[in-house]
mmCIF file of C-alpha atoms in Angstrom:
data_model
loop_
_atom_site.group_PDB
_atom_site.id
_atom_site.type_symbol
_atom_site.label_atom_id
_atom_site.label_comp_id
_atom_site.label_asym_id
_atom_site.label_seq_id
_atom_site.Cartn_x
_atom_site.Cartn_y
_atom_site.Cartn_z
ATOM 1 C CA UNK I 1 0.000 0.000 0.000
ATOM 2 C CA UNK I 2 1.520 3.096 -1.042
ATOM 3 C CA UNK I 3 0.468 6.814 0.260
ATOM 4 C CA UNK I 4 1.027 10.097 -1.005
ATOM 5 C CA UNK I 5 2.930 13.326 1.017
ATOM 6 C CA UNK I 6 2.375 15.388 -1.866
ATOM 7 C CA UNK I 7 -0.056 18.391 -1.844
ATOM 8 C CA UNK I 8 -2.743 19.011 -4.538
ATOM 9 C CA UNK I 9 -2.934 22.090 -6.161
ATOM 10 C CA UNK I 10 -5.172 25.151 -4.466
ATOM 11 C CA UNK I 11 -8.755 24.439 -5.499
ATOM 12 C CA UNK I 12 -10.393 27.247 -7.546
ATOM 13 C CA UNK I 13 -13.396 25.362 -8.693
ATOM 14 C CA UNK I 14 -13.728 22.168 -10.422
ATOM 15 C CA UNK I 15 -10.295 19.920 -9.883
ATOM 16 C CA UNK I 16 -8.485 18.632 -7.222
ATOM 17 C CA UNK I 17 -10.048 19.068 -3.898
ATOM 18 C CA UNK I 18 -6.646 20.445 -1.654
ATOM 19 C CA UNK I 19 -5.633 18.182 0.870
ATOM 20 C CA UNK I 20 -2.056 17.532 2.186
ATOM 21 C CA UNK I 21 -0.629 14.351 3.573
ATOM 22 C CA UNK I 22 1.761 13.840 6.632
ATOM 23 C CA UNK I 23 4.194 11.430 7.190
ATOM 24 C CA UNK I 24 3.456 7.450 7.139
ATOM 25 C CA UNK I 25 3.994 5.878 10.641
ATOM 26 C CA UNK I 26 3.466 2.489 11.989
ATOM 27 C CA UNK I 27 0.220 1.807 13.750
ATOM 28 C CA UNK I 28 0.146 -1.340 16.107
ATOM 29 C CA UNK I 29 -3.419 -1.862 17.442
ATOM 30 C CA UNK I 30 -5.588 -4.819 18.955
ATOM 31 C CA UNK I 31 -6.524 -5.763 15.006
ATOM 32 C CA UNK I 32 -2.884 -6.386 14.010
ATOM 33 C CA UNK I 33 -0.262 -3.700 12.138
ATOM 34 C CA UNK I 34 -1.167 -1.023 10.311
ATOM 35 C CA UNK I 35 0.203 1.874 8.890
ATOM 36 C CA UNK I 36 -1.323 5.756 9.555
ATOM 37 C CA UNK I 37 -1.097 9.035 7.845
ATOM 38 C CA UNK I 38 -3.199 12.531 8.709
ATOM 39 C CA UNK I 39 -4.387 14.473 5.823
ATOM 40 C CA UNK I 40 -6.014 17.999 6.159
ATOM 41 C CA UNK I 41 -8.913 19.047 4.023
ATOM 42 C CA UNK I 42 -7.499 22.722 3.419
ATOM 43 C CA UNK I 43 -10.599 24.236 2.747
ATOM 44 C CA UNK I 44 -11.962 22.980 6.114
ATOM 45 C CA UNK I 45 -9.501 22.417 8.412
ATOM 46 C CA UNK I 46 -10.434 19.220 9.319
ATOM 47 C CA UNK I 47 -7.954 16.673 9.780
ATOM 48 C CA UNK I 48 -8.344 12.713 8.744
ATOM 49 C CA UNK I 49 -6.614 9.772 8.972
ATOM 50 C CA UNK I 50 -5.948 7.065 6.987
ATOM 51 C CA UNK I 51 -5.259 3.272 8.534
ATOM 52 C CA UNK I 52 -3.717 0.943 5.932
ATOM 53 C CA UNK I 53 -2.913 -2.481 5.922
ATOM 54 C CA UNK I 54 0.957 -2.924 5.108
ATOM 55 C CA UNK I 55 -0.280 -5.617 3.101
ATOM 56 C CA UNK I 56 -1.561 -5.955 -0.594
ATOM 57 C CA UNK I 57 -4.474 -6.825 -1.486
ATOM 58 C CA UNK I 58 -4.734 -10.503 -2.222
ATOM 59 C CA UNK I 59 -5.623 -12.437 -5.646
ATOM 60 C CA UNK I 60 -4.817 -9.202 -7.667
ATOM 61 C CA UNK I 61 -8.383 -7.129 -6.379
ATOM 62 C CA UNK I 62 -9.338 -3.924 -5.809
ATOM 63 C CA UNK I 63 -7.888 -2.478 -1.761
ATOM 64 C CA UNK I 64 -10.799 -2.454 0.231
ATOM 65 C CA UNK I 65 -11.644 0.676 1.563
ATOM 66 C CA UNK I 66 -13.932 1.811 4.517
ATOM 67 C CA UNK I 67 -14.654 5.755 4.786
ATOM 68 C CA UNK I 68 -15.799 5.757 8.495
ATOM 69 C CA UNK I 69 -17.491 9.128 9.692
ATOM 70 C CA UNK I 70 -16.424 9.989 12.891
ATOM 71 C CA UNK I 71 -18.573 9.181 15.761
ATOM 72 C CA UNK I 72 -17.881 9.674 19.352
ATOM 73 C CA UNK I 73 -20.314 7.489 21.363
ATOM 74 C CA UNK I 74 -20.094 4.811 18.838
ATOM 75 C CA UNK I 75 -16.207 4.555 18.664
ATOM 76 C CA UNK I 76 -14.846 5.622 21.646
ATOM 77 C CA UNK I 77 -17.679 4.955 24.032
ATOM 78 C CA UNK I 78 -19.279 1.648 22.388
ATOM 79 C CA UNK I 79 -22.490 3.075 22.707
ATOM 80 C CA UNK I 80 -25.461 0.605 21.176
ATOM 81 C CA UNK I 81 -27.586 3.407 19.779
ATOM 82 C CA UNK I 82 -26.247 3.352 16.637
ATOM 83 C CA UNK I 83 -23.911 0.652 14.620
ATOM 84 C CA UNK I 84 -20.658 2.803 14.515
ATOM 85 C CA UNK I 85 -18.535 0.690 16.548
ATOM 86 C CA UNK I 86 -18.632 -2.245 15.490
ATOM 87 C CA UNK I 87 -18.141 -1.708 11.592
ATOM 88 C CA UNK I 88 -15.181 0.035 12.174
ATOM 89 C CA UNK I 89 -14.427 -3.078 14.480
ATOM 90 C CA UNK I 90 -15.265 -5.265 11.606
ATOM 91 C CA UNK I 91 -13.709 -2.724 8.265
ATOM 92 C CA UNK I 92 -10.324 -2.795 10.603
ATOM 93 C CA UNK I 93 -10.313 -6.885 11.065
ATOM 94 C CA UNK I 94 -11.367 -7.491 7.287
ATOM 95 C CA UNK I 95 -8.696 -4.730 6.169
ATOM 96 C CA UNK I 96 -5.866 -5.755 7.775
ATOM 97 C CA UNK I 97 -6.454 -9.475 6.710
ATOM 98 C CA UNK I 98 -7.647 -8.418 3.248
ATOM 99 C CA UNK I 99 -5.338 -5.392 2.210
ATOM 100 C CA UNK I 100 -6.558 -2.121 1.864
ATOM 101 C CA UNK I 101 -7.321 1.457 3.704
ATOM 102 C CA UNK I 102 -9.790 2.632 6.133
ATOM 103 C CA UNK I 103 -10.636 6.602 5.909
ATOM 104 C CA UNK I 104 -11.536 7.770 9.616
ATOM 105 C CA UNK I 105 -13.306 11.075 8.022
ATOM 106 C CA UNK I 106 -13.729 13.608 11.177
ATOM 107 C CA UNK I 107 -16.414 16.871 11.324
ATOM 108 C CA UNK I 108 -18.449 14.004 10.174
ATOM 109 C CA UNK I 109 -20.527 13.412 13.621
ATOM 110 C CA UNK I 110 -23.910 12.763 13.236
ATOM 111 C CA UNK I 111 -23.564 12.775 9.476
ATOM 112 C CA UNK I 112 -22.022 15.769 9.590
ATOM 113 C CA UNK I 113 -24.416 18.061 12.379
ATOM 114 C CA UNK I 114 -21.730 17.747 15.168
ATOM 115 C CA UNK I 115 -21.484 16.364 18.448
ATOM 116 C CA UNK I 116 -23.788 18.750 20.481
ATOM 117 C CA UNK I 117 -26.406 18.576 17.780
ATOM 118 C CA UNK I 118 -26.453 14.957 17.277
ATOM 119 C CA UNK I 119 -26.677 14.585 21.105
ATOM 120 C CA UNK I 120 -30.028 16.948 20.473
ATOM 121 C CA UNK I 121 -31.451 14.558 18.296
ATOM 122 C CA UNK I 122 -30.765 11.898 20.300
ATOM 123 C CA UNK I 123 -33.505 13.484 22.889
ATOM 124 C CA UNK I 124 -35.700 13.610 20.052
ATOM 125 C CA UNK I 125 -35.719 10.207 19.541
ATOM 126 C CA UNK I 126 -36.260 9.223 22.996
ATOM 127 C CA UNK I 127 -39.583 11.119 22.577
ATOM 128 C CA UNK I 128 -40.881 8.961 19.183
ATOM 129 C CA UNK I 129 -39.102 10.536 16.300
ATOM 130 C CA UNK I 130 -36.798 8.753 14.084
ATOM 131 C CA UNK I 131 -33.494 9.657 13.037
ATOM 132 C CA UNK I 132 -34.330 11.441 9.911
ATOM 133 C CA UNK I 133 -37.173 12.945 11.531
ATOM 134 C CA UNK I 134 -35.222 14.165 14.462
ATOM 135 C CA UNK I 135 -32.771 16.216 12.268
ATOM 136 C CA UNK I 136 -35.711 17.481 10.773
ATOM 137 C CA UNK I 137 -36.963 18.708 14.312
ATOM 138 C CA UNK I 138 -33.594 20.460 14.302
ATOM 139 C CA UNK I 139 -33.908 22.186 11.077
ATOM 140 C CA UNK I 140 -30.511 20.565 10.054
ATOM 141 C CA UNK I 141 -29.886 18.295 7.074
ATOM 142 C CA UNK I 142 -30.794 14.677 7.430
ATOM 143 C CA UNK I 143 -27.408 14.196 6.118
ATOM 144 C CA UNK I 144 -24.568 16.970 5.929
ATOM 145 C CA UNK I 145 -21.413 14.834 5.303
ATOM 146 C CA UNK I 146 -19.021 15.671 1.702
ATOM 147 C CA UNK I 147 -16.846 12.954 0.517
ATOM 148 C CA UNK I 148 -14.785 15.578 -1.823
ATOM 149 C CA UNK I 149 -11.814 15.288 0.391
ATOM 150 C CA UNK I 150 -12.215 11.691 0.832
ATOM 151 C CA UNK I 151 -11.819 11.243 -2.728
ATOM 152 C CA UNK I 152 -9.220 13.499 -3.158
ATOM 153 C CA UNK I 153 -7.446 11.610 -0.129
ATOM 154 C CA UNK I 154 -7.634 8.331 -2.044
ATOM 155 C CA UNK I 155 -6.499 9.649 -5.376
ATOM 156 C CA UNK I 156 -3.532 10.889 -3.772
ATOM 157 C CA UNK I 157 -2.965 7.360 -2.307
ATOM 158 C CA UNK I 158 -2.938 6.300 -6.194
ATOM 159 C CA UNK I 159 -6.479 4.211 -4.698
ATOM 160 C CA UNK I 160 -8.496 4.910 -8.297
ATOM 161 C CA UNK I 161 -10.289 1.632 -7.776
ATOM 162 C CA UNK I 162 -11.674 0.235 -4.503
ATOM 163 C CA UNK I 163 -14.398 -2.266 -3.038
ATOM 164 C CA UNK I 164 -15.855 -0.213 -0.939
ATOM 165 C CA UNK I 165 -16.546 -1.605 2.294
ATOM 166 C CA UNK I 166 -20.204 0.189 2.939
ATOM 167 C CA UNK I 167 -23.990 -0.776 3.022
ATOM 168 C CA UNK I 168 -24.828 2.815 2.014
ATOM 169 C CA UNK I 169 -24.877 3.183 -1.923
ATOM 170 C CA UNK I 170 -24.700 6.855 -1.630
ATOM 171 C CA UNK I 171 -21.100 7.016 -0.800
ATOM 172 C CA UNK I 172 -20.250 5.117 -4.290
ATOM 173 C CA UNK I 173 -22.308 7.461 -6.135
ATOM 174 C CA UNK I 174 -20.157 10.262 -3.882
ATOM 175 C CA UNK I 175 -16.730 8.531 -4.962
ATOM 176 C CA UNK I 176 -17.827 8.094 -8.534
ATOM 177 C CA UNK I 177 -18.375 12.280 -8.178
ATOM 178 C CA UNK I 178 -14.837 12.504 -6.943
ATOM 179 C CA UNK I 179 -13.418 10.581 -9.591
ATOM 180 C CA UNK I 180 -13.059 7.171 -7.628
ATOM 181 C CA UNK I 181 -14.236 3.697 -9.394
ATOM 182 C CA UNK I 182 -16.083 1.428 -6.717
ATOM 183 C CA UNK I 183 -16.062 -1.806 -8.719
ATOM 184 C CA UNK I 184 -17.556 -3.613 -5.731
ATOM 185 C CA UNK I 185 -19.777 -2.984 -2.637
ATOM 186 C CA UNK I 186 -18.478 -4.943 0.040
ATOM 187 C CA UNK I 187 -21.859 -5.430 3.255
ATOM 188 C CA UNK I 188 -20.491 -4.066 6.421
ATOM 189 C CA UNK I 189 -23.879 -5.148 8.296
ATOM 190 C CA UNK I 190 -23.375 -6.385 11.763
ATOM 191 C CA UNK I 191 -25.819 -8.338 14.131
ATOM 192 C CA UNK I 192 -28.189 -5.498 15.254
ATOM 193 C CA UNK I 193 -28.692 -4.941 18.725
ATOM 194 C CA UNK I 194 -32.357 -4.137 20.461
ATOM 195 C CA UNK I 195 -30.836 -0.638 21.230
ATOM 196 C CA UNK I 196 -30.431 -0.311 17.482
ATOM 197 C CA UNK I 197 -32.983 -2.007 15.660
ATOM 198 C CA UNK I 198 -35.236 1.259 15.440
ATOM 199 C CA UNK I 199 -32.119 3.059 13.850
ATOM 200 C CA UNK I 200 -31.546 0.919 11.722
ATOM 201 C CA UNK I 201 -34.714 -0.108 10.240
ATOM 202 C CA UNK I 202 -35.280 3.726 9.290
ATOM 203 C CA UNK I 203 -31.550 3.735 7.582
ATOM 204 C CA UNK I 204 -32.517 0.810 5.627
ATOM 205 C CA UNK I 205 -36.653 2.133 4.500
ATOM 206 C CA UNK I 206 -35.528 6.275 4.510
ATOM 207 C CA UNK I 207 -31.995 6.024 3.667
ATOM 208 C CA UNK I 208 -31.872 3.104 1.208
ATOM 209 C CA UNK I 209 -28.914 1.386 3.231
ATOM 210 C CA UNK I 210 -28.605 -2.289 1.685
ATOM 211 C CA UNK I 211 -29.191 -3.597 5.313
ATOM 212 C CA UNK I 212 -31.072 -7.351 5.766
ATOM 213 C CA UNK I 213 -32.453 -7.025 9.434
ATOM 214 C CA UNK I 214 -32.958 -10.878 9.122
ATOM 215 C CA UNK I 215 -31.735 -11.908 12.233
ATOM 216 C CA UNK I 216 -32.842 -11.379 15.846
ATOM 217 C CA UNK I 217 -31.105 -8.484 17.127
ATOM 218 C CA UNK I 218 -28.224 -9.731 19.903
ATOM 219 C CA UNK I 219 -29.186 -8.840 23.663
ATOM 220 C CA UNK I 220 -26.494 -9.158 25.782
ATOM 221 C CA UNK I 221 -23.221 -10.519 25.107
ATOM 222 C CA UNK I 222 -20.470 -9.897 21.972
ATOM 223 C CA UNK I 223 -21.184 -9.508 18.100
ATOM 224 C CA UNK I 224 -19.076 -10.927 15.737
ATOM 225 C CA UNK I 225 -17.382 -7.581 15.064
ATOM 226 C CA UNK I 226 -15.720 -7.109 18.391
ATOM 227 C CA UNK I 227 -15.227 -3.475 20.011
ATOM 228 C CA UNK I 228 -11.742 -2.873 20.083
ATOM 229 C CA UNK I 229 -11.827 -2.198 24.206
ATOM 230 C CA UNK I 230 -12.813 -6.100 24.086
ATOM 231 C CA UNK I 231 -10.294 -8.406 25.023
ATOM 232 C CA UNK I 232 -8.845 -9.716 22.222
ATOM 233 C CA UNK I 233 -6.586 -12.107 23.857
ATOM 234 C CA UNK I 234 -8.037 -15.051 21.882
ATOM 235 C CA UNK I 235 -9.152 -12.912 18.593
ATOM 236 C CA UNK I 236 -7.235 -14.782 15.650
ATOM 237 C CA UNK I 237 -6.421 -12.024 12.791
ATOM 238 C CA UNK I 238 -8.697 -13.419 9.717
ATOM 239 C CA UNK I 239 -12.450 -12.198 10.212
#
């Protein structure tokens, strides 16, 4: 996996979105060695990181690639109210045995409202609306978050072709915008949870997510697509 420190060109319109890369640094975590680099979106200021798997992609294919949108509760916290943590549980396991890079995209919490706001709609939904609905409540877009940079971020990591690990077909019609060629949509559905369920039923009917819902929704206990503050101990490196 190879990553640009380059810097695009200052964006006056249609073109290259400007980001600029950092240096490449070893990442050791709890789902096995990966590489990092920051990038800042220069027209925002927001800084991202990409997590790469120092290993190529098997059989020839396309690098997978995850863009995760930054989310607090979900990925620091482990909270059950939304599915957050444990796809980027799962994209990081499946990466790092697959080869490819996962996109942690931040100013992207609660698809792009923020932090306070999201926690906002949160109350809403505790008093019967759904997610869509609640960010209606609020006035605020039912979904806010630009992939421009992301794109932009890949094309600089010479990543013109991915399977993109996602159940949400908007972001390959996003990455298609930016110049990106998603030749396969990789399903990043994990068990849903009681806590969930709600959440993600409305993704699936208001959002279009490709989401099954098939299952009965886990309880108590672990997923397949551990947290990564879950002992790992006995976690073998192949999802």
């Amino acid at each position: 996996m190879t990553a640009s420190t380059t810097r695009s060109s200052d964006h006056t319109g249609p073109g290259p979105h400007p980001v600029s890369g950092g240096p490449i640094v070893q990442l050791p975590t709890a789902f096995g060695d990966f590489v990092a680099q920051a990038w800042t979106d220069l027209e925002t200021g927001h800084e991202h990181l990409a997590v790469s798997s120092p290993n190529p992609p098997k059989d020839g294919r396309a690098p997978l690639v995850r863009l995760h949108s930054e989310c607090l509760t979900g990925d620091v916290f482990g909270s059950y109210r939304c599915d957050c943590g444990e796809q980027l549980a799962f994209a990081l396991e499946l990466i790092h045995a697959e080869g490819g890079t996962l996109l942690y995209l931040r100013g992207q919490e609660g698809r792009g409202i923020g932090l306070a706001n999201k926690i906002k709609a949160y109350a809403l939904q505790e008093a019967g609306f759904d997610t869509v609905e609640a960010n209606e409540q609020l006035g605020l877009p039912v979904d806010a978050r630009s992939y421009t940079a992301a794109g932009q971020i890949l094309a600089e990591m010479g990543l013109h072709e991915v399977r993109l690990l996602s159940n949400n077909p908007d972001k390959q019609n996003r990455l298609a915008q930016a110049g990106v060629t998603v030749v396969e949509m990789v399903p990043t559905e994990v068990p849903s949870r009681e806590q969930n369920l709600r959440y993600l039923q409305t993704k699936k009917d208001r959002m279009d997510h490709r989401l099954a819902l098939d299952v009965e929704p886990v309880t108590n206990g672990k997923t397949s697509a551990p947290h990564p503050f879950d002992n790992n101990q006995d976690r073998t490196d192949s999802q």
